[in-house]
Amino acid sequence: MRRKVIAGNWKMNNDLTGSKDLINKLVQELKNEKYNCEVIICPPFTSLAEAGNLLKGSSIMLGAQNMHEEESGAFTGEISASMIKSTGSRYVILGHSERRTIFKESDQLINKKLKAALKNGLKPIFCIGETLEEREKNITNNVLKRQVTVGLEGISETELKDIIIAYEPVWAIGTGRTATPAQAEDAHNFIRNLIKEKYSKNAAENIIIQYGGSVKPDNSGELLSQPDIDGALVGGACLKADSFIAIIKSA
Ligand code: PEP
């Protein structure tokens, strides 16, 4: 049985005070709730160290939203995997569609970042997904295949055990337009088969594939009950403790 994993991507929201408030609420409220999944929050870099302190002793895990592929050096403004690790973070989101489109990150660059994260003991949440144009041209599967093949190039089956894949159709991110459970399940099943072809049946059965794209308390239950959907990567709805907790409880 694969465990379900719910992750919250805070994006560029919450200063230090806002981060502390939200984390304290989550820790406090989740203590009194019964839920059946792993929970990860990914605040901005500036809140990670404080989040690491506040989450000590809690079952909520911490992740970053991006990182640079090099270990250290003259990369003004960048953050390395070991810096992220030192905050108590165990996860890092890589290849988010906002990084791919706004910051022009290529599949090759994301592959380097995945390798650097794994080398430093960080578990990547590796995001893939097609744009609306690609879906309408009927090339969704080609796009997913390219992103998986290039993104995971040179990554072993042992290393793959530390990777979570997040299928996030770009047209569903922050738009309020969710993939239907059937559309999402189709894509997840296709991705799982890609993993089977590239690695093994065992690797495919064990990999966690999250869905992301306008997940809200009123659609999470149905999405998460699909056989190949193992969790959610949540943007907007993770910024309020109530809605994030409702999604966690629906898993
Ligand atoms: C995301 O940023 O990964 C995301 C899925 O955002 P939203 O839930 O707001 O669509």
JSON list of N, CA, C and O in Angstrom, two decimals, residues 1-3 148 152 155-165 188-189 191-209 228 230:
[
{"chain": "A", "resi": 1, "resn": "MET", "atom": "N", "xyz": [0.84, -1.21, 0.00]},
{"chain": "A", "resi": 1, "resn": "MET", "atom": "CA", "xyz": [0.00, 0.00, 0.00]},
{"chain": "A", "resi": 1, "resn": "MET", "atom": "C", "xyz": [0.87, 1.26, 0.00]},
{"chain": "A", "resi": 1, "resn": "MET", "atom": "O", "xyz": [1.74, 1.42, 0.86]},
{"chain": "A", "resi": 2, "resn": "ARG", "atom": "N", "xyz": [0.61, 2.14, -0.96]},
{"chain": "A", "resi": 2, "resn": "ARG", "atom": "CA", "xyz": [1.36, 3.40, -0.95]},
{"chain": "A", "resi": 2, "resn": "ARG", "atom": "C", "xyz": [0.73, 4.36, 0.06]},
{"chain": "A", "resi": 2, "resn": "ARG", "atom": "O", "xyz": [-0.49, 4.42, 0.15]},
{"chain": "A", "resi": 3, "resn": "ARG", "atom": "N", "xyz": [1.59, 5.09, 0.77]},
{"chain": "A", "resi": 3, "resn": "ARG", "atom": "CA", "xyz": [1.06, 6.08, 1.71]},
{"chain": "A", "resi": 3, "resn": "ARG", "atom": "C", "xyz": [0.62, 7.31, 0.92]},
{"chain": "A", "resi": 3, "resn": "ARG", "atom": "O", "xyz": [1.18, 7.60, -0.12]},
{"chain": "A", "resi": 148, "resn": "VAL", "atom": "N", "xyz": [9.51, 13.10, -17.97]},
{"chain": "A", "resi": 148, "resn": "VAL", "atom": "CA", "xyz": [9.96, 11.99, -17.11]},
{"chain": "A", "resi": 148, "resn": "VAL", "atom": "C", "xyz": [11.31, 11.45, -17.60]},
{"chain": "A", "resi": 148, "resn": "VAL", "atom": "O", "xyz": [12.24, 11.24, -16.82]},
{"chain": "A", "resi": 152, "resn": "LEU", "atom": "N", "xyz": [14.51, 12.31, -15.29]},
{"chain": "A", "resi": 152, "resn": "LEU", "atom": "CA", "xyz": [15.04, 11.21, -14.47]},
{"chain": "A", "resi": 152, "resn": "LEU", "atom": "C", "xyz": [16.28, 10.55, -15.09]},
{"chain": "A", "resi": 152, "resn": "LEU", "atom": "O", "xyz": [16.74, 9.51, -14.60]},
{"chain": "A", "resi": 155, "resn": "ILE", "atom": "N", "xyz": [19.21, 8.67, -13.11]},
{"chain": "A", "resi": 155, "resn": "ILE", "atom": "CA", "xyz": [18.79, 8.46, -11.72]},
{"chain": "A", "resi": 155, "resn": "ILE", "atom": "C", "xyz": [18.44, 6.99, -11.53]},
{"chain": "A", "resi": 155, "resn": "ILE", "atom": "O", "xyz": [17.67, 6.42, -12.32]},
{"chain": "A", "resi": 156, "resn": "SER", "atom": "N", "xyz": [19.05, 6.37, -10.52]},
{"chain": "A", "resi": 156, "resn": "SER", "atom": "CA", "xyz": [18.89, 4.91, -10.36]},
{"chain": "A", "resi": 156, "resn": "SER", "atom": "C", "xyz": [17.57, 4.57, -9.69]},
{"chain": "A", "resi": 156, "resn": "SER", "atom": "O", "xyz": [16.90, 5.43, -9.11]},
{"chain": "A", "resi": 157, "resn": "GLU", "atom": "N", "xyz": [17.23, 3.27, -9.74]},
{"chain": "A", "resi": 157, "resn": "GLU", "atom": "CA", "xyz": [15.98, 2.82, -9.10]},
{"chain": "A", "resi": 157, "resn": "GLU", "atom": "C", "xyz": [16.04, 3.04, -7.58]},
{"chain": "A", "resi": 157, "resn": "GLU", "atom": "O", "xyz": [15.04, 3.36, -6.95]},
{"chain": "A", "resi": 158, "resn": "THR", "atom": "N", "xyz": [17.23, 2.90, -7.01]},
{"chain": "A", "resi": 158, "resn": "THR", "atom": "CA", "xyz": [17.37, 3.14, -5.57]},
{"chain": "A", "resi": 158, "resn": "THR", "atom": "C", "xyz": [17.10, 4.61, -5.26]},
{"chain": "A", "resi": 158, "resn": "THR", "atom": "O", "xyz": [16.40, 4.94, -4.30]},
{"chain": "A", "resi": 159, "resn": "GLU", "atom": "N", "xyz": [17.68, 5.48, -6.08]},
{"chain": "A", "resi": 159, "resn": "GLU", "atom": "CA", "xyz": [17.46, 6.93, -5.85]},
{"chain": "A", "resi": 159, "resn": "GLU", "atom": "C", "xyz": [15.99, 7.31, -6.07]},
{"chain": "A", "resi": 159, "resn": "GLU", "atom": "O", "xyz": [15.46, 8.18, -5.38]},
{"chain": "A", "resi": 160, "resn": "LEU", "atom": "N", "xyz": [15.36, 6.64, -7.02]},
{"chain": "A", "resi": 160, "resn": "LEU", "atom": "CA", "xyz": [13.96, 6.94, -7.34]},
{"chain": "A", "resi": 160, "resn": "LEU", "atom": "C", "xyz": [13.05, 6.79, -6.11]},
{"chain": "A", "resi": 160, "resn": "LEU", "atom": "O", "xyz": [12.03, 7.47, -6.00]},
{"chain": "A", "resi": 161, "resn": "LYS", "atom": "N", "xyz": [13.46, 5.91, -5.18]},
{"chain": "A", "resi": 161, "resn": "LYS", "atom": "CA", "xyz": [12.64, 5.67, -3.97]},
{"chain": "A", "resi": 161, "resn": "LYS", "atom": "C", "xyz": [12.47, 6.95, -3.15]},
{"chain": "A", "resi": 161, "resn": "LYS", "atom": "O", "xyz": [11.54, 7.06, -2.35]},
{"chain": "A", "resi": 162, "resn": "ASP", "atom": "N", "xyz": [13.39, 7.91, -3.33]},
{"chain": "A", "resi": 162, "resn": "ASP", "atom": "CA", "xyz": [13.28, 9.16, -2.56]},
{"chain": "A", "resi": 162, "resn": "ASP", "atom": "C", "xyz": [12.57, 10.25, -3.34]},
{"chain": "A", "resi": 162, "resn": "ASP", "atom": "O", "xyz": [12.52, 11.39, -2.89]},
{"chain": "A", "resi": 163, "resn": "ILE", "atom": "N", "xyz": [12.05, 9.94, -4.52]},
{"chain": "A", "resi": 163, "resn": "ILE", "atom": "CA", "xyz": [11.40, 10.96, -5.34]},
{"chain": "A", "resi": 163, "resn": "ILE", "atom": "C", "xyz": [9.88, 10.78, -5.30]},
{"chain": "A", "resi": 163, "resn": "ILE", "atom": "O", "xyz": [9.37, 9.67, -5.42]},
{"chain": "A", "resi": 164, "resn": "ILE", "atom": "N", "xyz": [9.19, 11.91, -5.12]},
{"chain": "A", "resi": 164, "resn": "ILE", "atom": "CA", "xyz": [7.73, 11.95, -5.30]},
{"chain": "A", "resi": 164, "resn": "ILE", "atom": "C", "xyz": [7.50, 12.65, -6.63]},
{"chain": "A", "resi": 164, "resn": "ILE", "atom": "O", "xyz": [8.15, 13.66, -6.91]},
{"chain": "A", "resi": 165, "resn": "ILE", "atom": "N", "xyz": [6.61, 12.12, -7.46]},
{"chain": "A", "resi": 165, "resn": "ILE", "atom": "CA", "xyz": [6.26, 12.83, -8.69]},
{"chain": "A", "resi": 165, "resn": "ILE", "atom": "C", "xyz": [4.94, 13.58, -8.42]},
{"chain": "A", "resi": 165, "resn": "ILE", "atom": "O", "xyz": [4.04, 13.05, -7.78]},
{"chain": "A", "resi": 188, "resn": "HIS", "atom": "N", "xyz": [-2.04, 9.88, -14.36]},
{"chain": "A", "resi": 188, "resn": "HIS", "atom": "CA", "xyz": [-1.26, 9.19, -13.32]},
{"chain": "A", "resi": 188, "resn": "HIS", "atom": "C", "xyz": [-0.93, 7.76, -13.75]},
{"chain": "A", "resi": 188, "resn": "HIS", "atom": "O", "xyz": [0.18, 7.28, -13.55]},
{"chain": "A", "resi": 189, "resn": "ASN", "atom": "N", "xyz": [-1.92, 7.11, -14.35]},
{"chain": "A", "resi": 189, "resn": "ASN", "atom": "CA", "xyz": [-1.71, 5.74, -14.80]},
{"chain": "A", "resi": 189, "resn": "ASN", "atom": "C", "xyz": [-0.64, 5.70, -15.90]},
{"chain": "A", "resi": 189, "resn": "ASN", "atom": "O", "xyz": [0.23, 4.83, -15.91]},
{"chain": "A", "resi": 191, "resn": "ILE", "atom": "N", "xyz": [1.80, 7.86, -16.27]},
{"chain": "A", "resi": 191, "resn": "ILE", "atom": "CA", "xyz": [3.11, 8.14, -15.63]},
{"chain": "A", "resi": 191, "resn": "ILE", "atom": "C", "xyz": [3.62, 6.88, -14.92]},
{"chain": "A", "resi": 191, "resn": "ILE", "atom": "O", "xyz": [4.80, 6.53, -15.01]},
{"chain": "A", "resi": 192, "resn": "ARG", "atom": "N", "xyz": [2.72, 6.19, -14.22]},
{"chain": "A", "resi": 192, "resn": "ARG", "atom": "CA", "xyz": [3.14, 4.97, -13.52]},
{"chain": "A", "resi": 192, "resn": "ARG", "atom": "C", "xyz": [3.68, 3.95, -14.52]},
{"chain": "A", "resi": 192, "resn": "ARG", "atom": "O", "xyz": [4.67, 3.26, -14.27]},
{"chain": "A", "resi": 193, "resn": "ASN", "atom": "N", "xyz": [3.04, 3.87, -15.69]},
{"chain": "A", "resi": 193, "resn": "ASN", "atom": "CA", "xyz": [3.53, 2.94, -16.71]},
{"chain": "A", "resi": 193, "resn": "ASN", "atom": "C", "xyz": [4.88, 3.36, -17.26]},
{"chain": "A", "resi": 193, "resn": "ASN", "atom": "O", "xyz": [5.71, 2.51, -17.60]},
{"chain": "A", "resi": 194, "resn": "LEU", "atom": "N", "xyz": [5.10, 4.68, -17.36]},
{"chain": "A", "resi": 194, "resn": "LEU", "atom": "CA", "xyz": [6.42, 5.15, -17.80]},
{"chain": "A", "resi": 194, "resn": "LEU", "atom": "C", "xyz": [7.50, 4.68, -16.81]},
{"chain": "A", "resi": 194, "resn": "LEU", "atom": "O", "xyz": [8.59, 4.27, -17.21]},
{"chain": "A", "resi": 195, "resn": "ILE", "atom": "N", "xyz": [7.17, 4.75, -15.54]},
{"chain": "A", "resi": 195, "resn": "ILE", "atom": "CA", "xyz": [8.13, 4.33, -14.50]},
{"chain": "A", "resi": 195, "resn": "ILE", "atom": "C", "xyz": [8.36, 2.82, -14.59]},
{"chain": "A", "resi": 195, "resn": "ILE", "atom": "O", "xyz": [9.49, 2.34, -14.44]},
{"chain": "A", "resi": 196, "resn": "LYS", "atom": "N", "xyz": [7.32, 2.09, -14.91]},
{"chain": "A", "resi": 196, "resn": "LYS", "atom": "CA", "xyz": [7.45, 0.64, -15.07]},
{"chain": "A", "resi": 196, "resn": "LYS", "atom": "C", "xyz": [8.39, 0.32, -16.23]},
{"chain": "A", "resi": 196, "resn": "LYS", "atom": "O", "xyz": [9.28, -0.52, -16.13]},
{"chain": "A", "resi": 197, "resn": "GLU", "atom": "N", "xyz": [8.18, 1.04, -17.36]},
{"chain": "A", "resi": 197, "resn": "GLU", "atom": "CA", "xyz": [9.03, 0.80, -18.54]},
{"chain": "A", "resi": 197, "resn": "GLU", "atom": "C", "xyz": [10.47, 1.17, -18.26]},
{"chain": "A", "resi": 197, "resn": "GLU", "atom": "O", "xyz": [11.40, 0.48, -18.65]},
{"chain": "A", "resi": 198, "resn": "LYS", "atom": "N", "xyz": [10.68, 2.32, -17.60]},
{"chain": "A", "resi": 198, "resn": "LYS", "atom": "CA", "xyz": [12.05, 2.83, -17.39]},
{"chain": "A", "resi": 198, "resn": "LYS", "atom": "C", "xyz": [12.76, 2.09, -16.26]},
{"chain": "A", "resi": 198, "resn": "LYS", "atom": "O", "xyz": [13.96, 1.88, -16.33]},
{"chain": "A", "resi": 199, "resn": "TYR", "atom": "N", "xyz": [12.00, 1.68, -15.22]},
{"chain": "A", "resi": 199, "resn": "TYR", "atom": "CA", "xyz": [12.62, 1.03, -14.07]},
{"chain": "A", "resi": 199, "resn": "TYR", "atom": "C", "xyz": [12.08, -0.40, -13.92]},
{"chain": "A", "resi": 199, "resn": "TYR", "atom": "O", "xyz": [12.64, -1.31, -14.52]},
{"chain": "A", "resi": 200, "resn": "SER", "atom": "N", "xyz": [11.02, -0.57, -13.19]},
{"chain": "A", "resi": 200, "resn": "SER", "atom": "CA", "xyz": [10.50, -1.93, -12.95]},
{"chain": "A", "resi": 200, "resn": "SER", "atom": "C", "xyz": [9.06, -1.83, -12.45]},
{"chain": "A", "resi": 200, "resn": "SER", "atom": "O", "xyz": [8.60, -0.76, -12.06]},
{"chain": "A", "resi": 201, "resn": "LYS", "atom": "N", "xyz": [8.40, -3.00, -12.42]},
{"chain": "A", "resi": 201, "resn": "LYS", "atom": "CA", "xyz": [7.03, -3.07, -11.90]},
{"chain": "A", "resi": 201, "resn": "LYS", "atom": "C", "xyz": [7.02, -2.64, -10.43]},
{"chain": "A", "resi": 201, "resn": "LYS", "atom": "O", "xyz": [6.14, -1.89, -9.99]},
{"chain": "A", "resi": 202, "resn": "ASN", "atom": "N", "xyz": [8.04, -3.08, -9.71]},
{"chain": "A", "resi": 202, "resn": "ASN", "atom": "CA", "xyz": [8.13, -2.75, -8.29]},
{"chain": "A", "resi": 202, "resn": "ASN", "atom": "C", "xyz": [8.27, -1.23, -8.08]},
{"chain": "A", "resi": 202, "resn": "ASN", "atom": "O", "xyz": [7.59, -0.63, -7.23]},
{"chain": "A", "resi": 203, "resn": "ALA", "atom": "N", "xyz": [9.14, -0.63, -8.89]},
{"chain": "A", "resi": 203, "resn": "ALA", "atom": "CA", "xyz": [9.33, 0.83, -8.78]},
{"chain": "A", "resi": 203, "resn": "ALA", "atom": "C", "xyz": [8.02, 1.55, -9.08]},
{"chain": "A", "resi": 203, "resn": "ALA", "atom": "O", "xyz": [7.64, 2.51, -8.39]},
{"chain": "A", "resi": 204, "resn": "ALA", "atom": "N", "xyz": [7.31, 1.07, -10.09]},
{"chain": "A", "resi": 204, "resn": "ALA", "atom": "CA", "xyz": [6.05, 1.72, -10.49]},
{"chain": "A", "resi": 204, "resn": "ALA", "atom": "C", "xyz": [4.99, 1.58, -9.40]},
{"chain": "A", "resi": 204, "resn": "ALA", "atom": "O", "xyz": [4.23, 2.52, -9.14]},
{"chain": "A", "resi": 205, "resn": "GLU", "atom": "N", "xyz": [4.99, 0.40, -8.75]},
{"chain": "A", "resi": 205, "resn": "GLU", "atom": "CA", "xyz": [3.96, 0.19, -7.71]},
{"chain": "A", "resi": 205, "resn": "GLU", "atom": "C", "xyz": [4.24, 1.02, -6.46]},
{"chain": "A", "resi": 205, "resn": "GLU", "atom": "O", "xyz": [3.34, 1.33, -5.69]},
{"chain": "A", "resi": 206, "resn": "ASN", "atom": "N", "xyz": [5.51, 1.36, -6.26]},
{"chain": "A", "resi": 206, "resn": "ASN", "atom": "CA", "xyz": [5.86, 2.05, -5.02]},
{"chain": "A", "resi": 206, "resn": "ASN", "atom": "C", "xyz": [5.96, 3.57, -5.12]},
{"chain": "A", "resi": 206, "resn": "ASN", "atom": "O", "xyz": [5.90, 4.26, -4.11]},
{"chain": "A", "resi": 207, "resn": "ILE", "atom": "N", "xyz": [6.11, 4.09, -6.34]},
{"chain": "A", "resi": 207, "resn": "ILE", "atom": "CA", "xyz": [6.33, 5.54, -6.44]},
{"chain": "A", "resi": 207, "resn": "ILE", "atom": "C", "xyz": [5.05, 6.31, -6.08]},
{"chain": "A", "resi": 207, "resn": "ILE", "atom": "O", "xyz": [3.94, 5.93, -6.47]},
{"chain": "A", "resi": 208, "resn": "ILE", "atom": "N", "xyz": [5.24, 7.38, -5.32]},
{"chain": "A", "resi": 208, "resn": "ILE", "atom": "CA", "xyz": [4.11, 8.24, -4.95]},
{"chain": "A", "resi": 208, "resn": "ILE", "atom": "C", "xyz": [3.90, 9.25, -6.08]},
{"chain": "A", "resi": 208, "resn": "ILE", "atom": "O", "xyz": [4.83, 9.97, -6.45]},
{"chain": "A", "resi": 209, "resn": "ILE", "atom": "N", "xyz": [2.68, 9.31, -6.61]},
{"chain": "A", "resi": 209, "resn": "ILE", "atom": "CA", "xyz": [2.36, 10.31, -7.64]},
{"chain": "A", "resi": 209, "resn": "ILE", "atom": "C", "xyz": [1.22, 11.19, -7.11]},
{"chain": "A", "resi": 209, "resn": "ILE", "atom": "O", "xyz": [0.08, 10.73, -6.94]},
{"chain": "A", "resi": 228, "resn": "ASP", "atom": "N", "xyz": [-4.60, 5.57, -8.79]},
{"chain": "A", "resi": 228, "resn": "ASP", "atom": "CA", "xyz": [-3.20, 5.97, -9.02]},
{"chain": "A", "resi": 228, "resn": "ASP", "atom": "C", "xyz": [-2.86, 7.35, -8.47]},
{"chain": "A", "resi": 228, "resn": "ASP", "atom": "O", "xyz": [-1.78, 7.87, -8.74]},
{"chain": "A", "resi": 230, "resn": "ASP", "atom": "N", "xyz": [-1.88, 9.40, -5.35]},
{"chain": "A", "resi": 230, "resn": "ASP", "atom": "CA", "xyz": [-1.35, 9.07, -4.02]},
{"chain": "A", "resi": 230, "resn": "ASP", "atom": "C", "xyz": [-1.20, 10.29, -3.12]},
{"chain": "A", "resi": 230, "resn": "ASP", "atom": "O", "xyz": [-0.44, 10.24, -2.14]}
]
